[in-house]
mmCIF file of C-alpha atoms in Angstrom:
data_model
loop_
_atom_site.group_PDB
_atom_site.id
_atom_site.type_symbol
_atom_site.label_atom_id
_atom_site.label_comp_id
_atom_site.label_asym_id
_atom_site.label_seq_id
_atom_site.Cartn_x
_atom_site.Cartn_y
_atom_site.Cartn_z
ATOM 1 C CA UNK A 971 99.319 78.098 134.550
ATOM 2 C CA UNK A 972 100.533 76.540 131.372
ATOM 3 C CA UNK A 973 99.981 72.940 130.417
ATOM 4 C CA UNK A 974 104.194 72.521 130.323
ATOM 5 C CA UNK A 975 104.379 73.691 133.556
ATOM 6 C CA UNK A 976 101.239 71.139 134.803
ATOM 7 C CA UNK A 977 103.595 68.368 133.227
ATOM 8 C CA UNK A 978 106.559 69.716 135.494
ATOM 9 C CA UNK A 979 104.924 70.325 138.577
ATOM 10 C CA UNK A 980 103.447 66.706 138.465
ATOM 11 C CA UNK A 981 106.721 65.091 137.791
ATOM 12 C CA UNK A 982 108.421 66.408 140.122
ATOM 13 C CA UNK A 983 105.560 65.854 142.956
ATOM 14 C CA UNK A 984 105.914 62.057 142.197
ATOM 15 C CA UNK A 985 108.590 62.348 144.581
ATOM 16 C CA UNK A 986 108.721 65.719 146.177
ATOM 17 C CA UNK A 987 111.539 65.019 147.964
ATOM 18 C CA UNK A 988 114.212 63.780 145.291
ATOM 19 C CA UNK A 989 116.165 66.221 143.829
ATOM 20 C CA UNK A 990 116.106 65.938 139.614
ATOM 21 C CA UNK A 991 118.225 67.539 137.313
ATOM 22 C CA UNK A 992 117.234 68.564 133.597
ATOM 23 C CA UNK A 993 117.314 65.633 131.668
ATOM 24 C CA UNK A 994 115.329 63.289 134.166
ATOM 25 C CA UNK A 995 112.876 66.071 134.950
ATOM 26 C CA UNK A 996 112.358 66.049 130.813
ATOM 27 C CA UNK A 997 111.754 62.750 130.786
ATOM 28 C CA UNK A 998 109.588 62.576 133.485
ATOM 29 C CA UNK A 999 107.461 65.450 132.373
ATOM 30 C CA UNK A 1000 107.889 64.253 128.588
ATOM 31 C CA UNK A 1001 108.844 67.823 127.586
ATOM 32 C CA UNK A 1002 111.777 68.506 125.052
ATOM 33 C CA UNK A 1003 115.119 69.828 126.978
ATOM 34 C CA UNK A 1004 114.433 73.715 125.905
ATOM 35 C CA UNK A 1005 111.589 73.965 127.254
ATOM 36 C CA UNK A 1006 111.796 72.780 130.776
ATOM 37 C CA UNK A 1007 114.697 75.537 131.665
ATOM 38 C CA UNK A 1008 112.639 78.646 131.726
ATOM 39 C CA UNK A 1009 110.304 76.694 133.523
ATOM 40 C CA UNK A 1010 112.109 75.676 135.931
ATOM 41 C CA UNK A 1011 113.950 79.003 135.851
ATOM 42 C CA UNK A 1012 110.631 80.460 137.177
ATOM 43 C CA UNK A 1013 109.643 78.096 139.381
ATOM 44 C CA UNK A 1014 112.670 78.914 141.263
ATOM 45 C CA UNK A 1015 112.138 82.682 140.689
ATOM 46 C CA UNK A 1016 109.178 82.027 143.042
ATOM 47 C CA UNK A 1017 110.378 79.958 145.499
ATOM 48 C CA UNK A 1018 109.079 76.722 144.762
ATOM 49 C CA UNK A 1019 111.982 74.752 143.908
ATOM 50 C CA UNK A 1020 115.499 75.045 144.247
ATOM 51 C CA UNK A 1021 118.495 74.355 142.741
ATOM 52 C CA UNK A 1022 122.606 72.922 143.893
ATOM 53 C CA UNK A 1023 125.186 71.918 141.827
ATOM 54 C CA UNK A 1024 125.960 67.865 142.317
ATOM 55 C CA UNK A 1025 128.313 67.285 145.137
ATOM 56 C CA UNK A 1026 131.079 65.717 143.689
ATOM 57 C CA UNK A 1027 134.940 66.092 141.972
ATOM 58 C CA UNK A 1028 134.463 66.303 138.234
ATOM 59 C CA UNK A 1029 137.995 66.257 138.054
ATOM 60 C CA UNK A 1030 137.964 62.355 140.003
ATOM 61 C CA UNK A 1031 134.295 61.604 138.138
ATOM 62 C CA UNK A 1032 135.410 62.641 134.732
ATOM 63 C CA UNK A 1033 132.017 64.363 133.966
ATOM 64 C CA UNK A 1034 130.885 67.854 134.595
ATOM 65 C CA UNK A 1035 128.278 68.290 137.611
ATOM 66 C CA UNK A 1036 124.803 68.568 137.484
ATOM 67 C CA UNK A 1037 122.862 70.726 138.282
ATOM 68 C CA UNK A 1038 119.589 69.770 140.758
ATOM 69 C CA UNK A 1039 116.250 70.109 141.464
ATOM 70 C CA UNK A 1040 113.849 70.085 144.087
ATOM 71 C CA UNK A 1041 110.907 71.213 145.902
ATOM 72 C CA UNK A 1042 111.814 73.674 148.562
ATOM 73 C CA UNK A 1043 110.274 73.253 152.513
ATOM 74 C CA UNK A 1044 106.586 74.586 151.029
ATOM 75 C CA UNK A 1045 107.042 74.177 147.246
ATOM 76 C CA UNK A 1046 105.578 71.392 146.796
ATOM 77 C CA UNK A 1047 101.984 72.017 148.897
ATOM 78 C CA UNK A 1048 102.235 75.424 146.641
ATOM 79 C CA UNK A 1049 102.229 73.756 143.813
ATOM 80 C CA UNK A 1050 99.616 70.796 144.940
ATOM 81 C CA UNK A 1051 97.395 74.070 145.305
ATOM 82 C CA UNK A 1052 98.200 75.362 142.176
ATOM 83 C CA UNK A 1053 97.422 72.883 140.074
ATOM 84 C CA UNK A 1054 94.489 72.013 141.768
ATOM 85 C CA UNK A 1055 93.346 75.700 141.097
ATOM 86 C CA UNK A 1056 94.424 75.030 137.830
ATOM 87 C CA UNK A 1057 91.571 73.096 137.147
ATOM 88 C CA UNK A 1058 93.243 70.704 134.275
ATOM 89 C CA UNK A 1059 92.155 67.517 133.326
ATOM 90 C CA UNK A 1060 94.796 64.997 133.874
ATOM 91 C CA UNK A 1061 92.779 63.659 130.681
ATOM 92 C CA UNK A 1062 93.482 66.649 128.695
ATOM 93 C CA UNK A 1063 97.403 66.290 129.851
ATOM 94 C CA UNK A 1064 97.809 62.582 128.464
ATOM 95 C CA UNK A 1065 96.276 63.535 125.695
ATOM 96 C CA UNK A 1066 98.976 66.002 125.089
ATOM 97 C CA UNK A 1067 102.159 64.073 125.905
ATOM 98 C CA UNK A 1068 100.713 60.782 124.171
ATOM 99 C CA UNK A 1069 99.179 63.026 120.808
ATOM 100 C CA UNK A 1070 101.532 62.311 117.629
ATOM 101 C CA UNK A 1071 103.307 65.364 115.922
ATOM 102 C CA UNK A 1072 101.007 66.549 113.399
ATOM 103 C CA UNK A 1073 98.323 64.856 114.905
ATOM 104 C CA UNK A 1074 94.760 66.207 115.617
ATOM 105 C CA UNK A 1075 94.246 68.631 118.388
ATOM 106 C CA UNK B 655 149.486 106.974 113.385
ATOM 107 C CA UNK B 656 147.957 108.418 116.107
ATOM 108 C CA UNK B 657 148.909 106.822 119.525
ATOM 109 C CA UNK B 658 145.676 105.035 120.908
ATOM 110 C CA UNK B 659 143.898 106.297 123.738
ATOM 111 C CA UNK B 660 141.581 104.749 126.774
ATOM 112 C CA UNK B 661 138.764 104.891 124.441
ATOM 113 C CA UNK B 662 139.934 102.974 122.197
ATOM 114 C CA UNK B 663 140.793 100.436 124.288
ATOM 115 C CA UNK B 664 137.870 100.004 125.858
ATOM 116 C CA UNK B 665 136.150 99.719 122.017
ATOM 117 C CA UNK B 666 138.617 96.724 121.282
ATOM 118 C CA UNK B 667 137.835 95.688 124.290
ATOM 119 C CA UNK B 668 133.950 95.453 123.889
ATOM 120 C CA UNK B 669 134.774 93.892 120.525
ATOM 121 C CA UNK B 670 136.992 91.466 121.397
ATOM 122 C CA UNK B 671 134.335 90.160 124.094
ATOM 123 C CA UNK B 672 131.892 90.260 121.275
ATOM 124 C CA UNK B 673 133.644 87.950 119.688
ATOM 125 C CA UNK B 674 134.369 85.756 122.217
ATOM 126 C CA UNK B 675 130.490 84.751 122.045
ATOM 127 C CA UNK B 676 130.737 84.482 118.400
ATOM 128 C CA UNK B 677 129.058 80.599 117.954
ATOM 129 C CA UNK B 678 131.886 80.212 115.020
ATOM 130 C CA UNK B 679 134.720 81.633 116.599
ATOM 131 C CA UNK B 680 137.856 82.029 113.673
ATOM 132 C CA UNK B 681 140.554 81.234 116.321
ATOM 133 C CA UNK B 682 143.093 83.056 113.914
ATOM 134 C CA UNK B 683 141.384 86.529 114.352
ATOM 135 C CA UNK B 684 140.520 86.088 117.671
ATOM 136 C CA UNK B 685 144.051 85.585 118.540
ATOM 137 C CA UNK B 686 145.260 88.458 116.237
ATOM 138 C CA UNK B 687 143.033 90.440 118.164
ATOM 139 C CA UNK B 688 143.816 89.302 121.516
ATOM 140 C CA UNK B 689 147.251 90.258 121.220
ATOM 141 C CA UNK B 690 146.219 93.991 119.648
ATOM 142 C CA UNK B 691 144.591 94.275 122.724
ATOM 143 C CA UNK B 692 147.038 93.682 124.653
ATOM 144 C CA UNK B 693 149.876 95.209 123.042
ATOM 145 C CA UNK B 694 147.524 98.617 123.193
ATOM 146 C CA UNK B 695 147.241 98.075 127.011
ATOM 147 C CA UNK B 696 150.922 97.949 127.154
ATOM 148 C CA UNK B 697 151.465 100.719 125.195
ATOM 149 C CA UNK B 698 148.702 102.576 127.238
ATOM 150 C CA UNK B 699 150.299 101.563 130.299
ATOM 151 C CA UNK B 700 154.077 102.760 129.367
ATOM 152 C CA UNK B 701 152.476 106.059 128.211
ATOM 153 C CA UNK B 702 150.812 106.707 131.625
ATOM 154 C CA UNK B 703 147.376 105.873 131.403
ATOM 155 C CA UNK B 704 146.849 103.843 134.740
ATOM 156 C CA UNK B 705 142.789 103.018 133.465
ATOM 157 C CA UNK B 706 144.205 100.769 131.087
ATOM 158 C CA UNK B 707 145.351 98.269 133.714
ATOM 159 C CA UNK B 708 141.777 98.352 134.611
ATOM 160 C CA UNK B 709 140.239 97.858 131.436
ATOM 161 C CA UNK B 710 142.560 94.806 130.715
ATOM 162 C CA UNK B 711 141.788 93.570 133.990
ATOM 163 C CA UNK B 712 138.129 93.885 133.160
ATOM 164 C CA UNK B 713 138.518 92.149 130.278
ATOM 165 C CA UNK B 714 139.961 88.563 131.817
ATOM 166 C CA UNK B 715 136.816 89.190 134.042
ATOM 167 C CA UNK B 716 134.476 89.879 131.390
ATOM 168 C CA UNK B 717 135.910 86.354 129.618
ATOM 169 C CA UNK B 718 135.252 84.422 132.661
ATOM 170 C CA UNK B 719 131.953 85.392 133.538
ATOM 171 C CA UNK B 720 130.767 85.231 130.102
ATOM 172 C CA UNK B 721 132.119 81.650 129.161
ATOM 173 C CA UNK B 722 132.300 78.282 131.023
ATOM 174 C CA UNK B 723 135.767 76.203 131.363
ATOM 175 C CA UNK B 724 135.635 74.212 128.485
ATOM 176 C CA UNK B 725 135.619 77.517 126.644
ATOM 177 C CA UNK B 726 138.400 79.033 128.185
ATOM 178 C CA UNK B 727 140.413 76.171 128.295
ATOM 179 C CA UNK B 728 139.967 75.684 124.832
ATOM 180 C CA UNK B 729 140.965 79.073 123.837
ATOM 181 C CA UNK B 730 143.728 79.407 126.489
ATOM 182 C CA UNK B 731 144.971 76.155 125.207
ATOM 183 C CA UNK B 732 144.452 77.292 121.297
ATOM 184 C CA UNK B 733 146.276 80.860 121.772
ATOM 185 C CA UNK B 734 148.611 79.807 123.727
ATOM 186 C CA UNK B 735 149.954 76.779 121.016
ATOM 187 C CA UNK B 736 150.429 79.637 118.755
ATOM 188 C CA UNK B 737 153.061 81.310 120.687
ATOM 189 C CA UNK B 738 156.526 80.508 119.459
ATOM 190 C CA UNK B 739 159.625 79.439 121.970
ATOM 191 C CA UNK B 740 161.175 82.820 120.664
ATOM 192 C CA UNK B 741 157.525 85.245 120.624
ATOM 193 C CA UNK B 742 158.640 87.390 123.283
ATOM 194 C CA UNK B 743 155.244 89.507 123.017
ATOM 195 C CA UNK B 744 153.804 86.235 122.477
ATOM 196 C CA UNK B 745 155.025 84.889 126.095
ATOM 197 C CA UNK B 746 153.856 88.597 127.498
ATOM 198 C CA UNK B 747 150.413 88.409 126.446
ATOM 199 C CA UNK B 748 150.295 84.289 127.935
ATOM 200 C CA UNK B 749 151.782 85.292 131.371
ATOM 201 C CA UNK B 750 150.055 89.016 131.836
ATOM 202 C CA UNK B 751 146.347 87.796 129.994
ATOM 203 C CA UNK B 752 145.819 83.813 129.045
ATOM 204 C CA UNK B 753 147.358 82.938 132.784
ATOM 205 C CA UNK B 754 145.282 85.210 134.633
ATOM 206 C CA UNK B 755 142.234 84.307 132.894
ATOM 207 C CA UNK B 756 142.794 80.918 134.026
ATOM 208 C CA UNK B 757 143.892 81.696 137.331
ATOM 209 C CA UNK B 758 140.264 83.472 137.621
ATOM 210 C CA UNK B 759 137.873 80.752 136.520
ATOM 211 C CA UNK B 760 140.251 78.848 139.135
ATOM 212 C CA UNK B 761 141.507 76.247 135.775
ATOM 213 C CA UNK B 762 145.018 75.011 136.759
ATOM 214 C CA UNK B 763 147.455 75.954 133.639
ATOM 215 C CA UNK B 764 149.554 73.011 133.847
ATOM 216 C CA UNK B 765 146.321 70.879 132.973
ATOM 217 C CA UNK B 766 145.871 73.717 129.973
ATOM 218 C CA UNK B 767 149.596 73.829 128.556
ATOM 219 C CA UNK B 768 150.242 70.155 129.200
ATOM 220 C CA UNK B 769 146.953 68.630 127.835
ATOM 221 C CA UNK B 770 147.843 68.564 123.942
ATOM 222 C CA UNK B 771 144.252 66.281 123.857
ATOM 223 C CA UNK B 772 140.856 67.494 122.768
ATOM 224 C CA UNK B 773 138.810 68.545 126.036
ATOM 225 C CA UNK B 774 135.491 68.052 124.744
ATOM 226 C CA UNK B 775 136.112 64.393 122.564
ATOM 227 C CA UNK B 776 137.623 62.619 125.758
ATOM 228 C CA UNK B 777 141.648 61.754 125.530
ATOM 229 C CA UNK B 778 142.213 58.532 127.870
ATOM 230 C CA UNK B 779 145.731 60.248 127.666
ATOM 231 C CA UNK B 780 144.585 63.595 128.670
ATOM 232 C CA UNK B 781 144.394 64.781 132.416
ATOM 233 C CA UNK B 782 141.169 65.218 133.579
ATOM 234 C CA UNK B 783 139.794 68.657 134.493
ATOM 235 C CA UNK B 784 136.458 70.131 136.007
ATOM 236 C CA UNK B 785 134.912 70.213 132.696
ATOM 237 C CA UNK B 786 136.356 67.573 130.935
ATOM 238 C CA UNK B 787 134.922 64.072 129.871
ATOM 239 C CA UNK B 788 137.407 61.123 130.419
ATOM 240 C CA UNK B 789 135.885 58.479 129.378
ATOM 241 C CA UNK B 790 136.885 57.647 125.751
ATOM 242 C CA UNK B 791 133.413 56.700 125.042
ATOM 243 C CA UNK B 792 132.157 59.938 125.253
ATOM 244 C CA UNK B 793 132.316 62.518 122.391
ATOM 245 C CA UNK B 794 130.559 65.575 122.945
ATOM 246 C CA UNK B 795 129.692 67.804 119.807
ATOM 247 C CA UNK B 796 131.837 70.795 119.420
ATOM 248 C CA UNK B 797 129.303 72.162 117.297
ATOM 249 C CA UNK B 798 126.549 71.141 119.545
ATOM 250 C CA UNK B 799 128.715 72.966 122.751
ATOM 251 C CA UNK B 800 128.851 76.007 120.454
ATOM 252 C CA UNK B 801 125.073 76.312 120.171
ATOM 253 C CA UNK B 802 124.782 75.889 123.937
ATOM 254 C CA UNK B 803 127.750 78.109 124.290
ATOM 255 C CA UNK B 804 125.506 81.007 121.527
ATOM 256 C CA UNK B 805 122.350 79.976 123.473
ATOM 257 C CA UNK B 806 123.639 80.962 126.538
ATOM 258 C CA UNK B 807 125.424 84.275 125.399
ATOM 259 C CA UNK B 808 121.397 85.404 124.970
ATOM 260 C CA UNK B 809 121.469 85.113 128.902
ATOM 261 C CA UNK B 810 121.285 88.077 131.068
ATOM 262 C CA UNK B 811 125.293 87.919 131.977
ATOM 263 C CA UNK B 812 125.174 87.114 135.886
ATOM 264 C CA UNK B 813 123.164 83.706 134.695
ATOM 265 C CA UNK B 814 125.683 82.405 131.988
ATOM 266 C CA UNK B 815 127.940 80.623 133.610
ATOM 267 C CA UNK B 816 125.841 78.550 135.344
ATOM 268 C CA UNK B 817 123.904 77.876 132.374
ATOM 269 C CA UNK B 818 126.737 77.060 130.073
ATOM 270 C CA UNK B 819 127.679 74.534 132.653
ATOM 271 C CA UNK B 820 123.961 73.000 133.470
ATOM 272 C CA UNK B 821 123.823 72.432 129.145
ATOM 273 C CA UNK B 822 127.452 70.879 129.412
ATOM 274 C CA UNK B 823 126.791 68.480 131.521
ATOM 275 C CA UNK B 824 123.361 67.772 130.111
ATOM 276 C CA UNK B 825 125.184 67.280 126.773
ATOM 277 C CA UNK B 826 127.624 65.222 128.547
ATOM 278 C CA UNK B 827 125.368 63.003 129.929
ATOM 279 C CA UNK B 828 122.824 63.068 126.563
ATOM 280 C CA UNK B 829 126.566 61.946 124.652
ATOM 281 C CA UNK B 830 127.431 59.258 127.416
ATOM 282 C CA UNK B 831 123.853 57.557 127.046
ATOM 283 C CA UNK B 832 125.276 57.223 123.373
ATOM 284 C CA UNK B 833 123.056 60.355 121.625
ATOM 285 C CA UNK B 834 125.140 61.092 118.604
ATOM 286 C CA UNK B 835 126.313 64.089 116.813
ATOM 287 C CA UNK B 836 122.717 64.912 115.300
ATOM 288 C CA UNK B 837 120.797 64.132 118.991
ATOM 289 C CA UNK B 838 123.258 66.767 120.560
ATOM 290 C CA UNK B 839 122.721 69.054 117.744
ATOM 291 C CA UNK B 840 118.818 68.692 117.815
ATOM 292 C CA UNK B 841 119.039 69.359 121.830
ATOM 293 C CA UNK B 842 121.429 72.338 121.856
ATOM 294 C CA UNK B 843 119.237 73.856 118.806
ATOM 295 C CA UNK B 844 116.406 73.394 121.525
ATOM 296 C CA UNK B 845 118.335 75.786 123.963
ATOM 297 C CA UNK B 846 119.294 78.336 121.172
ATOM 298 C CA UNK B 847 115.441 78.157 120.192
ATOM 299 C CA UNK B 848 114.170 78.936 123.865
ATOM 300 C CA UNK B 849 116.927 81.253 125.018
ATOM 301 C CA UNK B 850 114.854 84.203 125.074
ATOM 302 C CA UNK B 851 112.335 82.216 127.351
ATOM 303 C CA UNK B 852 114.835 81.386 129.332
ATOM 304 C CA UNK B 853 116.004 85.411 129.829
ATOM 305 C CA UNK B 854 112.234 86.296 130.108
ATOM 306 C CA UNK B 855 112.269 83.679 132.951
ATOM 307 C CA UNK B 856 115.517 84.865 134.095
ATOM 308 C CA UNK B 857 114.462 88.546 134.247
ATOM 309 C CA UNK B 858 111.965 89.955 137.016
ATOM 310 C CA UNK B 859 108.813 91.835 135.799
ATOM 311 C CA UNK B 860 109.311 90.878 132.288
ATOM 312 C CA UNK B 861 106.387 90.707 130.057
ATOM 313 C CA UNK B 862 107.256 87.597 127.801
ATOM 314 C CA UNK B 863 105.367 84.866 128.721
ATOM 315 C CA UNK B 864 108.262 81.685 129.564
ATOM 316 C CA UNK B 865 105.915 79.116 129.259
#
């Protein structure tokens, strides 16, 4: 499992229930915008999360819906297990989001 | 001149939809050959070939899944100003192709015809529509919605609706916490950059790697 996806899985497991869409599950996970979508795109290719459209009337809101996301009924212990299995050190994860462009490895 | 036949329809029409997902789309030819098109499906038509009722009909589809509402109301809204009180041919091809393009992506076409305002850089004056910002704070890039629109023309075709509208509201909502013109730029250029991740993701048993 890739590092990016680490950052998503914990982000959205800081409240498994609450559904997210894009931008707050970028900056939760501190991952630019293109790459959280085929991400999240597989995620929900295997079942772990899922994904609705906002409930509302953009025509009464003025603003297009979003688009949400959230754990489904045993995504979230799957992906507890994962990243356990992963075997990643939460160390070696703040090192990446908090690292400067450019920066040393 | 040769009179055209089914297979040449159906090459305008694959060209036409090419176009259509174009990032810089030259209104002027795409409305030159809109109406080609559709004056060769007449023509098709009155000479008895029935498949090119199909073919036209499969191009309004091919429009609507391929683009999200801003796009077609854009372009309904931009051919449609360019057809004349007297353009008989020009009132043909709104009522037999621009209305039921609309009518399919379920846009009402009194909020097309009667909106004279920009959809995308909000018009308090403007009626509101599915798409559409309202607030006059918010200014979504055109250029910026054309990179998500390109990005999302990489898509396998069943997914691009859906993402064209996910990346317009996330551009909506990047514009109405005040990102500017080169913020929406840098995130739609994101998208565009990791569009082929996105149809590796999108696409079962591929072999690139999404990340």
């Amino acid at each position: 499992m890739t590092l990016p996806t680490q950052l998503v899985l914990r982000a959205m497991l800081e409240r498994p229930t609450h559904e997210l869409y894009g931008l707050q599950i970028c900056e939760a996970s501190g991952l630019a915008s293109g790459t959280i979508h085929p991400i999240l795109a597989r995620l929900e290719g295997l079942g772990w999360i899922e994904s609705q459209w906002e409930d509302i009337d953009p025509r009464a809101e003025g603003r297009p819906r979003r688009r949400y996301y959230r754990f489904t009924s045993e995504g979230a212990e799957s992906a507890r297990v994962a990243l356990a299995a992963a075997h990643t050190k939460v160390a070696d994860i703040g090192a990446l989001r908090t690292r400067p462009a450019g920066g040393p490895a | 001149m040769t009179d055209p036949t089914p297979d040449d329809l159906s090459l305008a029409t694959a060209r036409c939809l090419d176009m259509l997902g174009e990032p810089d789309l030259d209104f002027d030819l795409v409305y030159s050959d809109m109406r080609a098109l559709f004056d060769t499906c007449l023509l098709l038509l009155r000479n008895g070939h029935e498949e090119a009722q199909v073919i036209g009909a499969e191009f309004i589809e091919g429009i609507v899944q391929a683009h999200d509402h801003d796009f077609i109301r854009g372009l309904a809204r931009d051919l449609a100003g360019r057809i004349g009180p007297d353009d008989k041919r020009g009132h043909q091809f709104k009522t037999h192709c621009l209305d039921p393009t609309l009518d399919l992506a379920g846009i009402p076409a009194d909020t097309v015809y009667t909106d004279p305002g920009n959809t995308l850089t909000a018009d308090p004056t403007a009626t509101a529509s599915p798409q559409v910002a309202a607030s006059p704070q918010v200014q979504v890039s055109r250029q910026a919605r054309k990179l998500t629109g390109a990005a999302t023309g990489l898509l396998p075709i069943e997914h691009r609706a859906r993402y064209n509208e996910e990346f317009a509201a996330e551009l909506w909502d990047l514009a109405a916490a005040g990102a500017g013109r080169r913020q929406q730029l840098a995130y739609a250029t994101r998208q565009l950059v990791r569009a082929l991740h996105l149809r590796a993701a999108l696409t079962p048993h591929s072999l690139f790697n999404a990340g």
